[in-house]
Amino acid sequence: MAAPELAQTDPEGIEGVRMTWMNWPRSKVEASKCVIPIATSIQPIRPHVDLQILPYAPLRCKTCSVVLNPFCRVDFTALIWICPFCLQRNHFPPHYNSISQTNLPAELYPNFPSVEYSIPNYQNSQNFNQSSPIYLFILDTCMIEEELEFAKSSLKRAIGMLPENAMVGFISYGTQVQVHELGFSEMSKVYVFRGTKEISKDQVLEQLGLSVSGSRRPGPGMHKSGGGGPSPVAGAGPHTAINRFLLPASECEYTLNSLLDELSTDQWPIAPGNRALRCTGVALSVGTGLLSASTAGTGARMIALVGGPCTEGPGSIVSKDLSDPVRSHKDLDKDAAPFFKKAVHFYDEIGKQLVNQGHVLDVFASALDQVGIAEMKVAIEKTGGLVVLSESFGHSVFKDSFKRIFEVGGEQSLGLAFNGTLEINCSKDIKVQGIVGPCTSLEKKGPSVASTVIGQGNTTAWKMCGLDKSTCLTVFFDVSSSEKSDPAGPTSQLYIQYLTSYQSSDGQMRLRVTTVTRRWAAGSEDLVQGFDQEVAAVVMARLASYKMEMEEGFDATRWLDRNLIRLCSKFGEYRKDDPASFTLNSFFSLFPQFMFNLRRSQFVQVFNNSPDETAYFRILLNRETISNAVVMIQPSLISYGFDSLPGPALLDVQSIAAERILLLDSYFSVVIFHGMTIAQWRNMGYQNQPENQGFAMLLQAPQEDSQLIIRDRFPVPRLVVCDQHGSQARFLLAKLNPSATYSNAQDMMHPGSDVIFTDDVSLQVFLEHLQRLAVQAS
Amino acid sequence: MATPRGPRPGAFPPNHNPNALANNLQNLQINQSNRQELSSAGSDGSPWTSNTSPFGQQPPPFAAGQPLPPPPGGFQTGPTPPAAPGQSTLPPDAMPTRPAGLTPQPLPFASRPPPPGVLPMGSAPPVAPGQSTLRPDVMPARPTDATLASQHLPFASRPPPPGVFPSSVGGPAAPPYSGTAPRPGPLGLPTPPQMSSNGPAGNGPPAFAPGMMQSGSRPPPPMSNLPRPSVGQVQPPTMLSSQAPSQPLQTRPGFGGPPTFVSSSVGQPGPPFSTFPRGPMLPGSSNMPPPPGSLTFSPPVQGTVQSPGHRHGMESWPQQPPQVGLSHPTPGAMQQQHQMFGMPPGPPPFPNQSMALGQTDLSQVDINHIPPYSSSSAVILHETRMDNHANPPPPATSTYIVKDNGNCSPRYMRCTLNQVPCTVDLLSTSAMQLTLLVQPLALPHPSEEPIHVVDFGESGPVRCSRCKGYINPFMKFIDQGKRFICNLCGFTDETPHEYQCNLGPDGRRRDADERPELCQGTVEFIAPKEYMVRDPMPAVFFFLVDVSMHAIQTGATAAACSAISQVIPHLPEGPRTMVAIATFDSTVHFYKLKCAQQQPSILVVPDVQDVYTPLTSDIVVQLAECRQHLEMLLDSIPGMFQNHRTTDSAFGAAAKAAFLAIKSTGGKLLVFQSILPSIGIGSLSAREAEGRSNISTGEKEPHKLLQPVDKTLQTMATEFAEYQVCVDLFITTQTYVDVASLSVVPRTTGGQVYYYHPFSALSDLAKLSNDLRWNVTRPQGFEAVMRVRCSEGIQVQEYSGNFYKRNRADADFPAIDCDKAIMVSLKHTDKLQQESGCSFQCALLYTTIYGQRRIRVSTLYLLCTNNLTSLFVAPDLDTLFSCILKQAANEMTSAPLSRVKDKATNVCINILHSYSKFCVTKSSSALLMMPEALKFLPLYTLALLKSHGLSSDGRIDERSFWLNYVSPLPTPSVIPLIYPRMIAIHDLDEKESEDSIIPAIIPLSNMHISDEGIYLLENGIDCLVYVGASVQQNVLTQLFGISSVEEISNQFTLQQYDNLLSKKLNDILNEIRRERCSYLRLKFCKKGDSSGMMFLSNMVEDRMPSGAAYSDFVAHIHSQVQKKKA
């Protein structure tokens, strides 16, 4: 089985849109028969070589505010365009007078379904600094010296990489929160907030002396001395006041570096047998409050480096006593995690606050234990923040990922953008149920809002405080059941327009307009032809994860099985009750295997992971591109051997051979697995002998390939290099189809092969069952 | 400015703060006073000769009448040199104690116009040049018992045991004086009379006394003391002389006259006086109070009363003696008279000294017949016990040296009555009260023997197992020393085996004299582990400085920082000294002083509603580790907040936050506050304004403004005290800050309030600096708890002062220092046995600044009496009046002013009524009879009624401060507060003959103030310099460097100029500062403006809006007494 995504290049195209069904079922009933929901994935700001940047403002339909697009019918003589969504006739404004059949503006070119408008930024013209992005670093100091040093050096490097005009702030915290006033020149000055007390945005502002109203009333004792003097804060707006804490990187780099040099680990005493007192929750709310003083509309990232669980104050996830372990999935299931709900609620509030401000929360957690990503997930996802989970600040997973976010321009750049909003316009038969992915509903009601909600729903507009070029959202659609008339005719096309406005990393305001059109499916064949199994697999994975979080007692495995069986029943070709006759159209052929792997993946089998890891995986599943998400669901395996070119191998234990090297990419980790013999040779140093250059090259090849994978991926995956029968080999074995287990080892054994000690069913068994069930009369 | 000022680079502008301070310091130069002596002493250089030189001016009598040489010779060789080593053993840690004594560091001497040979000696007092090396050791001045690890025994190095004194002294001293006495002329003329009689006699010694004070430890050799006591003795002869009538007027009854009367003419009034035979010989005995005999002032001849002469004080005074003399026969006669009429009955025939103030016209009393205020500057040698009985203490304001031989020194504990009434009825009949004033860590005189430290090892001091009283000289050992009877509760205890000792034939333990706890009234025990709930706390000093806009702009912040940085070098050395600094405006700023860091960093605590400490470590750091950072920080703080626009001040929050930072150890929190706290916990409102408006709208109870506005700060203070945090508050303000509310914190935590209003960075910096320095360097203790135990039948009713009342029986002091006194009111629970006497024992458990846990135990054993008359012999006026004052102050907050005043007046009336009703059998209704011991009671009462605290028109803050100031005030400071000391300073240079540094005291009456004069008046807090309207210009120039009064600004600092007058003035000021342990706020008053009015408002003897003239007041008292009797 070839890895299909490698064959297809650029399935998203310039649109950046993929759909589970290319041709849409016409009615609600039909849609539900399709089993796989109608969903599109969109990468709102996916870069593309052909993307046109238009330096003028878009034209909008005066009734539905759809932006002029290639699917509009244009009357060049009357200078009128007809909106394909609402059929409204709009006049072109005078500056379009010169358009003609041969002189089309870019937005009307049929091969440019996506164009980007660069909107003049008024703020920019006034004061460039105001809209230059803010980076507020929040550093946990409750760690061992060594870890802190790692974190500090990463921070320093990051600060050095920031653009000169980027505004930088710094908060360190441990048992208490320390807001560093970088603009204070005499000596280092910090505001200290207690970690135990929940603090509102207004309190933060007032206590930092940033409150807009100048609410520090003149003291009653001052009437005499004050005279008619100006009010102390008057005139000093929040913009200038905030400059005490946020300074252009170029101005504060030295201060920050020396500050970091002197920064030591948290000095609060830790009682024996207790965890460090760490007030991540308050630190985040103080940071949020601080950012709220910045000019509205300025993009900001709050970048938290967390070294352990929050144990102090609001947002705590575990008690101080080390004998209480951090909650596990089991605890969550049994409702035995006393801190969980409160903490989730707390971080949710922070998330909401940040969304209001349009700011992003990024969390870099490096600890051996959990730090509370599960609780913070809401805030991170809603703001479109980044999250990286690693074991240590010294680990490359953290170090390299952290570096990546500050790289500007070039291949490596994540293309971080701020303050995005996504609006969806669609033809009138189409309803939007919601979005699963890093965004927040703006609760913009409209005729296109479906009654059922999935993810961030009840709206046709969403906020994405942070987004980058790989950000991918899944939009769930519904079709209205009523419209069934007129199967042919002008309404055989459906239209969806995505409008994404955002502030690019260099501070420009952009609006990307992507207009897609699809056909209503004429029949079952149309449906089958239009099925995108990769998207379908990812959508199912996202939906299952979503349901596992949202629905109590949701049995994901059964749900997936049932849907798979239904799908096969509907689209498979078979004779009733004859499993052997079952065949599946090639458009569906991979889907069962995707489902098989999804069932075994970390998204469904959560009990192998901590809640933090699960949350982490899900955040990434929801925000990554389809192709990356597919890798998460079904890792790719490449085999390297003397006898063959490197090539994809079956994700099966049978692919293991003594004289092969395997390269597994499961997205979060990349495993290089040396067969037994290879390992022995390598250990004996054959690769260093000139006559064995071939071997050296064989060893080298997977290394190079892995670097290619690692280089482009964010977060940087963990690289595991292991040998057959070594302890680290489990990273590979866990992902392989257990076609050879201890129970059937005797039959399958061949030299150099391996077995997996598991009771899990193998793919073959799974498919057999599937066929049997699919052909059963329902 | 013209003075050559030491080595300081003159880079700073003269008015620049730091330098202003420096200038003042130099002006302060205490030791300069000696210079004059030095120079006059010439090459001789011996202390004695220097003192004799003044005498030299009255050579005839001395030279002729008395072979003076012997004593001097003895001194030169004897005492001084031995003293030197003795002194040098003084550990350097015996920090300079008197503030004035501290200031000299910045090389004062350079400013002196040089007697060349003398210059190198620097400050060395009149001691020989060789001894100048002593100076470093000497500077520490008064060895503090608290800090004195190694006991230095000044007496030990000196041969003469007490017994020797009389012989060596009495001999030489008395005769000469008797010789001089009859010559009123030379003595009386130059100075006001009341001093004049003292003058020559006293002059020698007083001059010497200051010398001692200055040089601190220069131990006035015992001999040198002797002349002083002899002064007292000098007077007897004069009393005997025909001049006598004037004497009672001029001298305190305690000295002088009485003894001679007693010895000559009267029997001893009961047991206490049985010692009398020795009296005249022993200097100490001269203090014996009981000259029985009342002085009666008969109605003056009318017409003479308001004689024109009175307008000029100088002239009028000399007239007094004749006047009095006219109206009286000799005192002896009076006394006889009284003996017959007043107190005929038996053995203690004339314990009562009484005076009668007569009047013919109730509305007019001749002021000259009323006892005018007087005091003596003579040094008294006081033995606490004489012949097995308590020796009534000398006046609290006098200079005295105590020899502890059983009873504790009166410095530590004084009782209002020197004999304890056996029954409560007797006490109430007398209308007096039985109250102790305890000052456990009082500064001893440098010549006194330091308190012995006794270490009982792990077992701790021997104590009564029932009442827990500590072993003391009055515990009676019986049964071959195997058991002992507690003098407090009467319980019989087994003597611990290791403490047993056989008894001598006299019933005393044979080792009694070797064991300090058995022969001394005050000892200090080393406390073993069981007296500690934790390890003794380190010495923690937390400085908290207001940096709000107002504070910055007025220079208060800069002043505070400068004061702090000057005090840092004076903090105790060693790892136990911890320091922290925080500042506050609307937020609290801590400073991280960790030495590893390049520079300090600021930690802001912004939540002033609910504060916390921003770090657990690095805020409070060892001084030794952070000196540099500290200096850097203090330098930069004023500038750092220069542009701050925060008007708010979060005092409460800041104090709380600082408290949290030192909660684990406790310590001293020194807060510099400049405006009304307007934000955060314990914020206050300007209720003074509200109060005013309330009054205008008819609502009254202005005394409510003297109460704290609510409980917040009280609650906070209680918490502080629980954790042994003491708050001292330095209020440097120009506005209302609600002292009444703020002061609760220092008051509850054993601290005190310093009040600088209106604050001027220029003129107050020096005082602030000195106050702060004295505050941290004076002898003090931490985490102290005090309990007073009394004999069966007497109980402590209440403690009153600055401390925390954790429970009824004890007073808890987070910190206690030598300036804090506690008033202990007592009550009878039972009848006392006359024969058994009554003991009081004050035990103070505290931690020294060096971290040693100690118990200071002072025991006072007094006789009991059933006799009202002996009660009136016994009252200790100073103490009694202090109690009246404190009680009045306590009532101020809860009662209307008029009631407080009435009450104080009634106390006076009732006492005098009781006396004249029960103790004076026959007297004319025209005569106001009063006991000699209480002769100043009406005057003090009047002064109290007119004092700032009791004036209804005073600023609320000032009155609140006054109330707070009074609360822990020790007796010696009470009198000057109420009856300030006034001296003339325009004619200092004319009084060449004087060798007492401080010239004669002028009574507080307008009639003694001349338009040509410049006067200085001080009350321990303020020092007012009053310039008359027509002062000679050259005097002004010499004193202040100005040519006319108008040139003097309100912000005025005294400088020293190169002339005798200026030098003398500076010497005087320094002497006063030393005496008061306070650097006095100098204020300049001009005749005719408000400052002049302020000055004149101190003339308590005059009629003024706040009260009657002295004479009228006495008349009032008299009439009330008469009314009562009728």
Coordinates of N, CA and C in Angstrom, one line a residue, chain B residues 8 94 112 132 138 239 253 516 616 636 644 654 659 680 687 784 843 930 1050-1051 1075 1118:
Chain B
R8 N 36.2 68.1 55.5 CA 35.2 67.9 54.5 C 35.6 68.7 53.3
A94 N 29.7 48.8 73.2 CA 28.9 49.7 74.0 C 28.8 51.0 73.2
R112 N 37.5 74.2 65.7 CA 37.8 75.0 66.9 C 38.9 76.0 66.6
S132 N 44.1 61.4 75.6 CA 43.3 61.5 74.4 C 43.2 60.2 73.6
V138 N 36.2 56.2 74.7 CA 35.4 57.0 75.6 C 34.1 57.4 74.9
M239 N 21.7 77.8 104.9 CA 20.4 77.8 105.5 C 20.4 78.3 106.9
P253 N 14.1 71.2 97.6 CA 14.1 70.9 99.0 C 15.1 69.7 99.2
P516 N 26.0 39.3 93.5 CA 25.3 40.5 93.2 C 23.7 40.4 93.4
T616 N 11.0 35.4 50.0 CA 11.2 34.9 51.4 C 12.6 35.2 51.8
S636 N 20.4 56.2 45.7 CA 19.6 56.4 44.4 C 18.1 56.5 44.7
H644 N 8.2 60.6 40.0 CA 6.9 59.9 40.3 C 5.8 60.9 40.5
A654 N 2.1 49.1 53.5 CA 3.6 49.0 53.5 C 4.0 48.4 54.8
F659 N 6.1 43.9 57.7 CA 5.9 43.0 58.8 C 5.9 41.6 58.3
G680 N -5.1 51.7 50.4 CA -4.7 50.4 50.9 C -5.2 50.2 52.3
R687 N -9.9 63.5 58.7 CA -11.0 63.8 59.6 C -10.8 65.1 60.4
A784 N 10.7 41.4 74.5 CA 10.7 41.5 76.0 C 9.4 41.3 76.6
A843 N 10.6 42.5 86.7 CA 11.5 41.5 86.0 C 11.2 41.7 84.5
M930 N 1.6 73.6 102.3 CA 1.9 72.4 101.5 C 3.2 71.8 101.9
N1050 N 12.5 80.8 58.7 CA 11.9 79.8 59.6 C 12.8 78.5 59.6
Q1051 N 13.3 78.3 58.4 CA 14.2 77.1 58.3 C 15.6 77.5 58.8
E1075 N 21.8 65.9 77.6 CA 21.0 65.6 78.7 C 19.7 65.0 78.3
H1118 N -5.8 77.6 96.7 CA -6.0 78.0 98.1 C -7.5 78.1 98.5

